[in-house]
PDB file of C-alpha atoms in Angstrom:
ATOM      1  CA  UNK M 758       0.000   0.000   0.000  1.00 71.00           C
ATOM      2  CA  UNK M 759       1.425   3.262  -0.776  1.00 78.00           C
ATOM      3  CA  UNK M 760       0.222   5.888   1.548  1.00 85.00           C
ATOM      4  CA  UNK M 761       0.690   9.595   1.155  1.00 81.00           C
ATOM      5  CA  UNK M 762       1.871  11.803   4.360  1.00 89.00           C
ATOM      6  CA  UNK M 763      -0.139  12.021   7.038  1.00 92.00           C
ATOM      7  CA  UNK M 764      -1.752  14.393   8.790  1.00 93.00           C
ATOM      8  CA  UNK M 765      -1.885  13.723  12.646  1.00 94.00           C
ATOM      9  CA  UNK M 766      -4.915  15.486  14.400  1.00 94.00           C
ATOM     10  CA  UNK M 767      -6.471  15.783  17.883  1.00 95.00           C
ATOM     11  CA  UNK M 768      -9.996  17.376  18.421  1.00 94.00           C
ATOM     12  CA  UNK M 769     -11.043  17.874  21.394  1.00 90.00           C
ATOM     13  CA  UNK M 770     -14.823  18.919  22.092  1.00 85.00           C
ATOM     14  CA  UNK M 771     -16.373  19.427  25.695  1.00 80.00           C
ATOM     15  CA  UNK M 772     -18.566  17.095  27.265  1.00 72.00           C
ATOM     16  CA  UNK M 773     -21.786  16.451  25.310  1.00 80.00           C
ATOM     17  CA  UNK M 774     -20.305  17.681  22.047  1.00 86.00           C
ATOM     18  CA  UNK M 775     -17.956  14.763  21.153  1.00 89.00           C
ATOM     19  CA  UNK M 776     -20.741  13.137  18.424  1.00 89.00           C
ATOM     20  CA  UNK M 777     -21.846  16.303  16.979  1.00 91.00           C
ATOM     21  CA  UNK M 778     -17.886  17.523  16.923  1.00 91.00           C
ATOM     22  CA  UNK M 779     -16.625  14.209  15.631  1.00 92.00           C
ATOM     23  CA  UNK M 780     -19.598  14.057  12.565  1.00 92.00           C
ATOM     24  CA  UNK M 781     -18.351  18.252  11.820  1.00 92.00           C
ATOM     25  CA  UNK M 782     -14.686  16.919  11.400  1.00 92.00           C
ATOM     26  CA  UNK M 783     -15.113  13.974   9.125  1.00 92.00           C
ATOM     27  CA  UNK M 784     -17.786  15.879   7.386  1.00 92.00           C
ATOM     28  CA  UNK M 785     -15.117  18.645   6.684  1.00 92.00           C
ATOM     29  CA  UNK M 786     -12.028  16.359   6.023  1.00 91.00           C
ATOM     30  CA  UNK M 787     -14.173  13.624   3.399  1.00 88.00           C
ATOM     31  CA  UNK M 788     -15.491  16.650   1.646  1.00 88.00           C
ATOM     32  CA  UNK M 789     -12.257  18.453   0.602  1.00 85.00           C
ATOM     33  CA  UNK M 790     -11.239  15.938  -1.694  1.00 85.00           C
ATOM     34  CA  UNK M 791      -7.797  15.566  -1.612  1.00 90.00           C
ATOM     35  CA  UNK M 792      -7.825  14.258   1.570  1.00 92.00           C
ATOM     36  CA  UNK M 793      -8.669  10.783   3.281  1.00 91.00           C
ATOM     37  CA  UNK M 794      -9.198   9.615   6.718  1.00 93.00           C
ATOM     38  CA  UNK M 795      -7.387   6.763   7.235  1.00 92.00           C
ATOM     39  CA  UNK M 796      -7.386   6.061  11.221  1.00 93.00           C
ATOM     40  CA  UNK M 797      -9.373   7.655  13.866  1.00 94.00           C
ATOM     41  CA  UNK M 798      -9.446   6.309  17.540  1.00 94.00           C
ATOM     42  CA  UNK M 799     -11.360   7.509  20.349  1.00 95.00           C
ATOM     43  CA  UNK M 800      -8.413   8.254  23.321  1.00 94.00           C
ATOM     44  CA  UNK M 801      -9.175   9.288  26.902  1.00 93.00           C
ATOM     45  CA  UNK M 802      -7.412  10.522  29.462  1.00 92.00           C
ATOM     46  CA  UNK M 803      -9.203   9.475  32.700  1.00 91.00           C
ATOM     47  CA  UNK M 804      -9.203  11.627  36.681  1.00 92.00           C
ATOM     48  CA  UNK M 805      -6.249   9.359  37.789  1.00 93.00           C
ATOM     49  CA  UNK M 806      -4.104  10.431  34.509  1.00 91.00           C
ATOM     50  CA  UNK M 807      -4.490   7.067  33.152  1.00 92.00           C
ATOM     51  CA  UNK M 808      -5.208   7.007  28.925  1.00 91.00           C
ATOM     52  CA  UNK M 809      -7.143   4.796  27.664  1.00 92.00           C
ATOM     53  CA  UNK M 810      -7.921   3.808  23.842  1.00 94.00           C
ATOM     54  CA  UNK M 811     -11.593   3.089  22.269  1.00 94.00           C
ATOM     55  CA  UNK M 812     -12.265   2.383  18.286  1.00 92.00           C
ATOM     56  CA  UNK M 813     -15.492   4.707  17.254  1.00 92.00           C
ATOM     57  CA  UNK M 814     -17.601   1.783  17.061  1.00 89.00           C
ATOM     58  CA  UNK M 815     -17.219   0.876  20.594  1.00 91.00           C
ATOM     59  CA  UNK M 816     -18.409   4.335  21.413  1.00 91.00           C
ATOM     60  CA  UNK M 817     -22.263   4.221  21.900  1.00 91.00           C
ATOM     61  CA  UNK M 818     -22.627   7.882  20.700  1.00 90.00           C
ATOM     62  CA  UNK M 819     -19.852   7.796  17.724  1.00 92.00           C
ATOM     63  CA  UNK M 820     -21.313   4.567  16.295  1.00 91.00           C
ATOM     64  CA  UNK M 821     -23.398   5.845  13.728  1.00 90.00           C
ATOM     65  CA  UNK M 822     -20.802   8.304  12.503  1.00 89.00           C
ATOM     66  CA  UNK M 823     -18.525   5.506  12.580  1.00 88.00           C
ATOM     67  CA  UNK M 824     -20.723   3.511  10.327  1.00 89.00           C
ATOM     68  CA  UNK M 825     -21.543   6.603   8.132  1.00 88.00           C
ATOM     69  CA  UNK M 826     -17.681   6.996   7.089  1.00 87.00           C
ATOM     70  CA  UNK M 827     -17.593   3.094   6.794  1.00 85.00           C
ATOM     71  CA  UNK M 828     -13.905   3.424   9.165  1.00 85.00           C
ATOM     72  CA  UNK M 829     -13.838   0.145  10.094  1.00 80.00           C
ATOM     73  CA  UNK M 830     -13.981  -1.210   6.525  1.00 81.00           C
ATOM     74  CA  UNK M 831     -10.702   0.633   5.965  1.00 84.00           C
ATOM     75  CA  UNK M 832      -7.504  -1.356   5.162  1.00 84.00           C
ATOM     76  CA  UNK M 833      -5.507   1.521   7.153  1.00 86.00           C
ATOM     77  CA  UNK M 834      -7.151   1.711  10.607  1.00 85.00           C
ATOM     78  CA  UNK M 835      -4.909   0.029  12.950  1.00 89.00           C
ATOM     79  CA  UNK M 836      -2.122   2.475  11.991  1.00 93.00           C
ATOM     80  CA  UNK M 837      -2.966   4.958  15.038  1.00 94.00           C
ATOM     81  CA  UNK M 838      -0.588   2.891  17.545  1.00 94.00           C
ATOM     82  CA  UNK M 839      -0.187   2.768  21.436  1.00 93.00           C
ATOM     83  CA  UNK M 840       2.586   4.569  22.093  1.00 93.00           C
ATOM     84  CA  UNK M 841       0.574   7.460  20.027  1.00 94.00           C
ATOM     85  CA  UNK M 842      -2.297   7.073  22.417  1.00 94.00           C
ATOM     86  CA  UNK M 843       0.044   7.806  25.018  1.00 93.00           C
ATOM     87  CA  UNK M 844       1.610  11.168  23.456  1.00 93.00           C
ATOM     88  CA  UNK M 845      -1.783  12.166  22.691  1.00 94.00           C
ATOM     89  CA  UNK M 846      -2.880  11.277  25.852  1.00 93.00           C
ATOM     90  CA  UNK M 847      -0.147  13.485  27.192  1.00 93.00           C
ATOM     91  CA  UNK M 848      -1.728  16.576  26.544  1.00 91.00           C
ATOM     92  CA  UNK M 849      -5.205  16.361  27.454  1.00 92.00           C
ATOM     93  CA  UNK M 850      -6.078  17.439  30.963  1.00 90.00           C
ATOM     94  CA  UNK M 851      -7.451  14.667  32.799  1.00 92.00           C
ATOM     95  CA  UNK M 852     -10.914  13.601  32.374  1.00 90.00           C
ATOM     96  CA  UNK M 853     -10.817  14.335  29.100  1.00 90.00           C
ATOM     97  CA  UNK M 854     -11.856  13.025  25.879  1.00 92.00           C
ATOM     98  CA  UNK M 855     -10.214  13.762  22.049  1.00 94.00           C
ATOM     99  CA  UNK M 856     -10.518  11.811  19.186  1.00 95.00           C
ATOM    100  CA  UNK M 857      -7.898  10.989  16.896  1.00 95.00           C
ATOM    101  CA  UNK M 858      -8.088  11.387  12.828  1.00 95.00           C
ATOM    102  CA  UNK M 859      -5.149  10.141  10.704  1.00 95.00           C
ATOM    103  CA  UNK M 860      -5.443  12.034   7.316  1.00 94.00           C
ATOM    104  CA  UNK M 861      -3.665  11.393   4.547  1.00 93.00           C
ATOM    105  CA  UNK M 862      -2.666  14.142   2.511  1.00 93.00           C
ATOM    106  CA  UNK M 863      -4.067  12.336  -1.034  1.00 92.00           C
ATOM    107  CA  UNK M 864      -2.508  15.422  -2.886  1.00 92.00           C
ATOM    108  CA  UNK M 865       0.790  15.136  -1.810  1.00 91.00           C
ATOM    109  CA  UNK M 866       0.989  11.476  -2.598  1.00 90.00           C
ATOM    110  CA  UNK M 867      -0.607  11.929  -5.982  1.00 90.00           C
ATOM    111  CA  UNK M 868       1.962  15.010  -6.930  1.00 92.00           C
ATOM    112  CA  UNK M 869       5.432  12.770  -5.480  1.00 91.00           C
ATOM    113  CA  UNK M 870       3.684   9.710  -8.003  1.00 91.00           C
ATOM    114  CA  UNK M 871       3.346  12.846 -11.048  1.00 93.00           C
ATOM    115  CA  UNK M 872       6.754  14.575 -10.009  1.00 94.00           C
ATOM    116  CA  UNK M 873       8.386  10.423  -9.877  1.00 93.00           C
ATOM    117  CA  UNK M 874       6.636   9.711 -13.214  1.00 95.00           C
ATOM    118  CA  UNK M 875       8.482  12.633 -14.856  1.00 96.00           C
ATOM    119  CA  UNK M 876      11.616  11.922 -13.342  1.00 96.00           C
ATOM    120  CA  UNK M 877      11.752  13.813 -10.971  1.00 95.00           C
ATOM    121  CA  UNK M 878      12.510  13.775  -7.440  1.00 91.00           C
ATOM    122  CA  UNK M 879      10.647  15.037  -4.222  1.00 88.00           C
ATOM    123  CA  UNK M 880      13.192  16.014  -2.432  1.00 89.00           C
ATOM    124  CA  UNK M 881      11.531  16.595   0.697  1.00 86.00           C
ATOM    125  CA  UNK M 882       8.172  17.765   2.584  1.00 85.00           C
ATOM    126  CA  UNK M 883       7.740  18.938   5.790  1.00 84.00           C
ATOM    127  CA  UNK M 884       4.695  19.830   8.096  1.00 85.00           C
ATOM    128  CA  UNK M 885       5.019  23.634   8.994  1.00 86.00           C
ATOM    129  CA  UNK M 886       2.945  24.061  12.439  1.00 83.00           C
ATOM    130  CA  UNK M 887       0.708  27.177  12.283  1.00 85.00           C
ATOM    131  CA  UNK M 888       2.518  28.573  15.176  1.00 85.00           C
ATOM    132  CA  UNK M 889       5.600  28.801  13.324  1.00 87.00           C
ATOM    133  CA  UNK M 890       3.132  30.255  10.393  1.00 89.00           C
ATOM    134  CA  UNK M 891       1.886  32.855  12.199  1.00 88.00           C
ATOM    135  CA  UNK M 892       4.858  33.887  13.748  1.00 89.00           C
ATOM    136  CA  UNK M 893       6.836  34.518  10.081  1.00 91.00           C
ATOM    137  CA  UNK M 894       3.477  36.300   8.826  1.00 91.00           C
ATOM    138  CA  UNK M 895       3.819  38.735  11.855  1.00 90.00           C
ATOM    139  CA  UNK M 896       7.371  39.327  12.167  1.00 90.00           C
ATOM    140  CA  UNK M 897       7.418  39.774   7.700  1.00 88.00           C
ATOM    141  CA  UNK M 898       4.268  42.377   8.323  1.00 86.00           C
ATOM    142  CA  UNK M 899       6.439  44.505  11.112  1.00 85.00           C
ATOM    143  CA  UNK M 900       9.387  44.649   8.794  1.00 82.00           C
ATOM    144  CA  UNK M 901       7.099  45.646   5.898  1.00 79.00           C
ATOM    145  CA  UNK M 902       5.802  48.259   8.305  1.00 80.00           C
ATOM    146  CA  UNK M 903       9.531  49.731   9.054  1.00 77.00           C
ATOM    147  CA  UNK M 904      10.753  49.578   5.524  1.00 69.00           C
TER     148      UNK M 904
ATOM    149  CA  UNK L1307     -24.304  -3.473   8.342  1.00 43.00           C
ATOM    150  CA  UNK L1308     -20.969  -2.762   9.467  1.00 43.00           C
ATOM    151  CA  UNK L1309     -18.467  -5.496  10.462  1.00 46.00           C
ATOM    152  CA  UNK L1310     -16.618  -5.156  13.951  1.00 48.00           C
ATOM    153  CA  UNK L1311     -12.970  -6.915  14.191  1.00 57.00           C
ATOM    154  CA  UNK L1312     -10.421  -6.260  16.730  1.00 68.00           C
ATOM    155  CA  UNK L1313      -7.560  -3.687  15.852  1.00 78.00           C
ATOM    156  CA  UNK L1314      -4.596  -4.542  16.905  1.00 81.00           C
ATOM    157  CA  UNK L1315      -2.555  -1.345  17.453  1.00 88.00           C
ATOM    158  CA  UNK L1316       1.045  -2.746  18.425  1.00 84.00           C
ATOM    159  CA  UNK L1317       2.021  -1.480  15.168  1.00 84.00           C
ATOM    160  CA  UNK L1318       5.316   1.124  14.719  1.00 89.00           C
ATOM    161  CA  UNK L1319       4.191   4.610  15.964  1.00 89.00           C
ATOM    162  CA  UNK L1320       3.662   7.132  13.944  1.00 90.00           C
ATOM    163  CA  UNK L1321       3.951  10.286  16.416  1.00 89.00           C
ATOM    164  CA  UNK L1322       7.334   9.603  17.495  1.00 87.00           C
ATOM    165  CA  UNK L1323       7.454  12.563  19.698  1.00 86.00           C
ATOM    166  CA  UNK L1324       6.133  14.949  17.303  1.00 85.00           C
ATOM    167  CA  UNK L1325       3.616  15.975  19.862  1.00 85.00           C
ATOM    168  CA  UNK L1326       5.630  17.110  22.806  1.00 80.00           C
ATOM    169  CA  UNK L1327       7.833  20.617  22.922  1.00 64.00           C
ATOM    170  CA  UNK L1328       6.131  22.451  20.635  1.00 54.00           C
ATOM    171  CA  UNK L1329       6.652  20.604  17.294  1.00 49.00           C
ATOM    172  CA  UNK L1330       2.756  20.210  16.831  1.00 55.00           C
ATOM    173  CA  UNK L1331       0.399  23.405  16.982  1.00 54.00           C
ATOM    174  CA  UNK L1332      -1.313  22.463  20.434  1.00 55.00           C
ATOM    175  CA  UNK L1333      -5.093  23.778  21.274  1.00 49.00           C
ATOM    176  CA  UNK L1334      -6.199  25.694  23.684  1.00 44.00           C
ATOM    177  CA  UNK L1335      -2.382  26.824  25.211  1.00 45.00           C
ATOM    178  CA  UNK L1336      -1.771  30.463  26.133  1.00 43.00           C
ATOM    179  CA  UNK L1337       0.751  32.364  23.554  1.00 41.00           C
ATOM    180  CA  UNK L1338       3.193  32.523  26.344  1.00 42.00           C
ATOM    181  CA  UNK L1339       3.583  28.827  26.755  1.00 49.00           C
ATOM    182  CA  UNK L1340       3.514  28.570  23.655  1.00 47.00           C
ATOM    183  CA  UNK L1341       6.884  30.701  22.906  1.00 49.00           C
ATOM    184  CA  UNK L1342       8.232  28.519  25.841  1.00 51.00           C
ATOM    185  CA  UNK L1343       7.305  25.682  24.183  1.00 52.00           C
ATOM    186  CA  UNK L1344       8.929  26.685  21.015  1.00 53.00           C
ATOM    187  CA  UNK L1345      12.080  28.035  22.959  1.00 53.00           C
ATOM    188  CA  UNK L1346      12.257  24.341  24.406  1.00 55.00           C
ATOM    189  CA  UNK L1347      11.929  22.409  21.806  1.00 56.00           C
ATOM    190  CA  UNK L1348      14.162  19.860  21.097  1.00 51.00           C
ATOM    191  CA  UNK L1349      16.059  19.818  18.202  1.00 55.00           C
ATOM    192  CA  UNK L1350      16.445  16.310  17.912  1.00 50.00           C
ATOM    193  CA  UNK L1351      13.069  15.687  17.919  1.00 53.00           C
ATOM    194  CA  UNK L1352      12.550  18.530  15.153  1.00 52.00           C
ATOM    195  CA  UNK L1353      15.291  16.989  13.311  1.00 53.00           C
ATOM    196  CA  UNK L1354      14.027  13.781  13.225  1.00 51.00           C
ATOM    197  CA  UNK L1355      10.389  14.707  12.201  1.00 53.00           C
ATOM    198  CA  UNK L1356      11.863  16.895   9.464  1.00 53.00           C
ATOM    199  CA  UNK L1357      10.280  19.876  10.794  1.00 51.00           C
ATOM    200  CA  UNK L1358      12.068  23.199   9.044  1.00 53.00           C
ATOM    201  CA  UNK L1359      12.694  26.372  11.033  1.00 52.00           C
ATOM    202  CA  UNK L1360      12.255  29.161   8.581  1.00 47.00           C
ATOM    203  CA  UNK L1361      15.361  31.235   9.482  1.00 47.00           C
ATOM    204  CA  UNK L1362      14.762  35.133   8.730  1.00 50.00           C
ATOM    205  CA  UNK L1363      17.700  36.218   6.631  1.00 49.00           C
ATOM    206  CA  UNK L1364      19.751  39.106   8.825  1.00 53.00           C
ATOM    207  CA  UNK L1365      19.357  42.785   8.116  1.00 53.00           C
ATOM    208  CA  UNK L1366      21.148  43.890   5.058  1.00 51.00           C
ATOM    209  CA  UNK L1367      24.734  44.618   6.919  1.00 51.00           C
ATOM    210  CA  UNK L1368      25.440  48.689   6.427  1.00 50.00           C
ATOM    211  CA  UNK L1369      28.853  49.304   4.171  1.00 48.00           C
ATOM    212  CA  UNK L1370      31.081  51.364   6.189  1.00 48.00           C
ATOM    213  CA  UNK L1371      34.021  52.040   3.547  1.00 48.00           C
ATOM    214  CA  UNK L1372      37.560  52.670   5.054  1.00 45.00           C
ATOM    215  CA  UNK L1373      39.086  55.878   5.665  1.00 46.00           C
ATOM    216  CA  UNK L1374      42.165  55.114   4.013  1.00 45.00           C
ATOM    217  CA  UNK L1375      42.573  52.900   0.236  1.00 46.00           C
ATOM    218  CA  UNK L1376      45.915  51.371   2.032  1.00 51.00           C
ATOM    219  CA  UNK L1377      45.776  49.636   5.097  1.00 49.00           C
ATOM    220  CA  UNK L1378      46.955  51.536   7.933  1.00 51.00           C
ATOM    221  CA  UNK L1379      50.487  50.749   9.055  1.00 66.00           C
ATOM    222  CA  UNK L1380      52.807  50.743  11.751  1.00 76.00           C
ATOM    223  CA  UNK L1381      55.782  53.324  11.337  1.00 82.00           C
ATOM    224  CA  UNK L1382      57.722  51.043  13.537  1.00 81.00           C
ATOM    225  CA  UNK L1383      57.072  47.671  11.790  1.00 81.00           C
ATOM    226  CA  UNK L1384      57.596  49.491   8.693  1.00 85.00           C
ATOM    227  CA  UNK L1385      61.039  50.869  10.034  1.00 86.00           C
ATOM    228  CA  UNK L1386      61.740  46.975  11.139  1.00 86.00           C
ATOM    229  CA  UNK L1387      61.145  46.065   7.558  1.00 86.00           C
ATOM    230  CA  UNK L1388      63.611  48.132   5.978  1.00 86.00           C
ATOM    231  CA  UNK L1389      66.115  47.327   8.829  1.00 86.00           C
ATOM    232  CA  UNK L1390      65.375  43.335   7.533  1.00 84.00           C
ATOM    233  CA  UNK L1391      66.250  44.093   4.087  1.00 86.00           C
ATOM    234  CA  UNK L1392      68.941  46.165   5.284  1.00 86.00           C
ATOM    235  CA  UNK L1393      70.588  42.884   7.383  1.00 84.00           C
ATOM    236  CA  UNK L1394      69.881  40.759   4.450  1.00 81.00           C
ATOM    237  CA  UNK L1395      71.718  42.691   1.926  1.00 82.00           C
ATOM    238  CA  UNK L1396      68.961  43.572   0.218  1.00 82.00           C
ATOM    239  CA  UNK L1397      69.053  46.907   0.430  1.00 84.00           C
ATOM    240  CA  UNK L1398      72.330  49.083   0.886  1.00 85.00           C
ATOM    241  CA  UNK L1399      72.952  51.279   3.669  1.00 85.00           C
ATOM    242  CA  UNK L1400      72.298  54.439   1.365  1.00 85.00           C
ATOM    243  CA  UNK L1401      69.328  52.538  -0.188  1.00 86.00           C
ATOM    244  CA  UNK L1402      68.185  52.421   3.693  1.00 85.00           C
ATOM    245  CA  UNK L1403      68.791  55.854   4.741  1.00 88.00           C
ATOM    246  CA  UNK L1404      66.700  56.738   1.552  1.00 86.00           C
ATOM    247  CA  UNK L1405      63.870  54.961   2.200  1.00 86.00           C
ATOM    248  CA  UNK L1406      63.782  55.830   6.102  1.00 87.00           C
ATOM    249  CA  UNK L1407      63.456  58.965   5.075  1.00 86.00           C
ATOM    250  CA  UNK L1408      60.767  59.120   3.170  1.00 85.00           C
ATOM    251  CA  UNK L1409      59.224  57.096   5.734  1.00 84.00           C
ATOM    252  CA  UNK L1410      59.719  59.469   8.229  1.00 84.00           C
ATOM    253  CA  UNK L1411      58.869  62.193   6.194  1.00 81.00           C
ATOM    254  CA  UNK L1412      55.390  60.638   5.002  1.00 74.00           C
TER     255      UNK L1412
END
C-alpha cells in the first residue's frame, strides 16, 4: 500500500459535544477531496491520569458516525498505535476526551507519483505548524511596516 | 451493516514525539507557553520529524568604507622592515637611509 503523508490530528470537544464535533470533522475532512481519513481512535485521558484507547464503534454515541464513514472497513485503521495514544494522551487534561483522525494528505501522494513519473525527485516535505506560520506572517508584516 | 474486528494497534508509531515541545500546533495553550514551548523544543526531535525552522535572513549589513585605500600601518614595523632588508643585503645602507626617510617624512 502506498500511503501519502499524514496528517496527525487531535480534536477535542467538551462534554456532550464529542458526536456532533466528531460528525463536523469527518464531514469537513471527506469533503475536501484531496484528503482521506485513514485512522481515527477515540483516546481518553481518565481523573487518575491514566489514557485509555476506544475504536469509534465501541463508542455508543460515535457509532453511527462511525458507520456513516464506513472506518472500520478501511484497510488503514490500525495504523494509530499505542505509544501514540500515550503522546496524545499526554496533553489532554485529565478527564478528558479527544478523538484521533489520521489524514492522509491524497494530494501530496498523488503530486510525489506525477513529479516520480516525470523523473523527478521530491526532495523533501515537511509539516510547517501554524505557530511557526503565524509567527513569520507577523514578524514579515512589522518589517514591511519599518521599511 | 458494518463489520466489527479487533484492531490490533502494536504497530510502529507514527507520532514519534512529534507531539511534545512544541513541534505540533497544540489547542487551547496560552501564547506565552507557547513561545516557551517553542524556545524548548528539542532539536532532535525537530530533526528527526523533518520539521524546518524558517530562518529570517539578517538585516542587510550597512557598508562602512575605510578611511584610508591602504591599510593603515605601523611606522615602527615598517622601520623593522627596511632594517630586515637592510641585514639581508637587500638593500644598501644608502638605499636604507633613503627609504627611512621618506618614511619618516610621510
Amino acid at each position: 500500500m502506498s500511503l501519502g503523508p499524514l496528517e496527525f490530528v487531535v480534536l477535542a470537544f467538551p462534554g456532550e459535544g464529542l458526536a456532533t464535533g466528531v460528525q463536523t470533522a469527518l464531514e469537513r475532512v471527506t469533503k475536501a477531496g484531496d484528503l482521506r481519513v485513514v485512522d481515527a481512535l477515540v483516546v481518553t485521558k481518565h481523573g487518575d491520569g491514566a489514557a485509555s484507547a476506544a475504536e469509534l464503534a465501541d463508542v455508543d454515541e460515535l457509532r453511527a458516525v462511525q458507520a456513516a464513514y464506513q472506518l472500520s472497513d478501511l484497510d488503514t485503521v490500525g495504523l494509530i498505535a499505542t505509544d501514540d495514544v500515550d503522546e496524545v494522551a499526554a496533553l489532554l487534561k485529565p478527564g478528558t476526551t479527544a478523538m484521533a483522525i489520521l489524514v492522509e494528505h491524497v494530494w501530496a501522494r498523488q503530486l510525489a507519483d506525477s513529479v516520480a513519473a516525470a523523473g523527478g525527485e521530491l526532495v523533501a516535505s515537511a509539516h510547517i505548524p501554524r505557530a511557526h506560520a503565524d509567527e513569520a506572517v507577523r514578524t514579515r508584516a512589522s518589517q514591511d511596516a519599518t521599511a | 451493516m458494518f463489520r466489527r474486528r479487533m484492531v490490533m494497534r502494536r504497530g510502529a508509531p507514527l507520532l514519534r514525539g512529534a507531539l511534545v515541545g512544541g513541534a505540533a500546533y497544540m489547542m487551547g495553550r496560552g501564547a506565552a507557553q507557547r513561545a516557551q514551548h517553542e524556545t524548548d523544543q528539542d532539536e532532535a526531535i525537530a530533526a528527526a520529524q523533518q520539521q524546518q525552522i524558517y530562518v529570517p535572513a539578517p538585516p542587510p549589513q550597512q557598508y562602512v568604507p575605510s578611511d584610508a585605500g591602504a591599510p593603515p600601518r605601523d611606522m615602527s614595523t615598517q622601520l623593522g622592515q627596511l632594517a630586515q632588508l637592510r641585514q639581508q643585503g637587500l638593500l644598501t645602507d644608502a638605499e636604507f637611509e633613503t627609504a627611512k626617510a621618506r618614511l619618516l617624512a610621510s
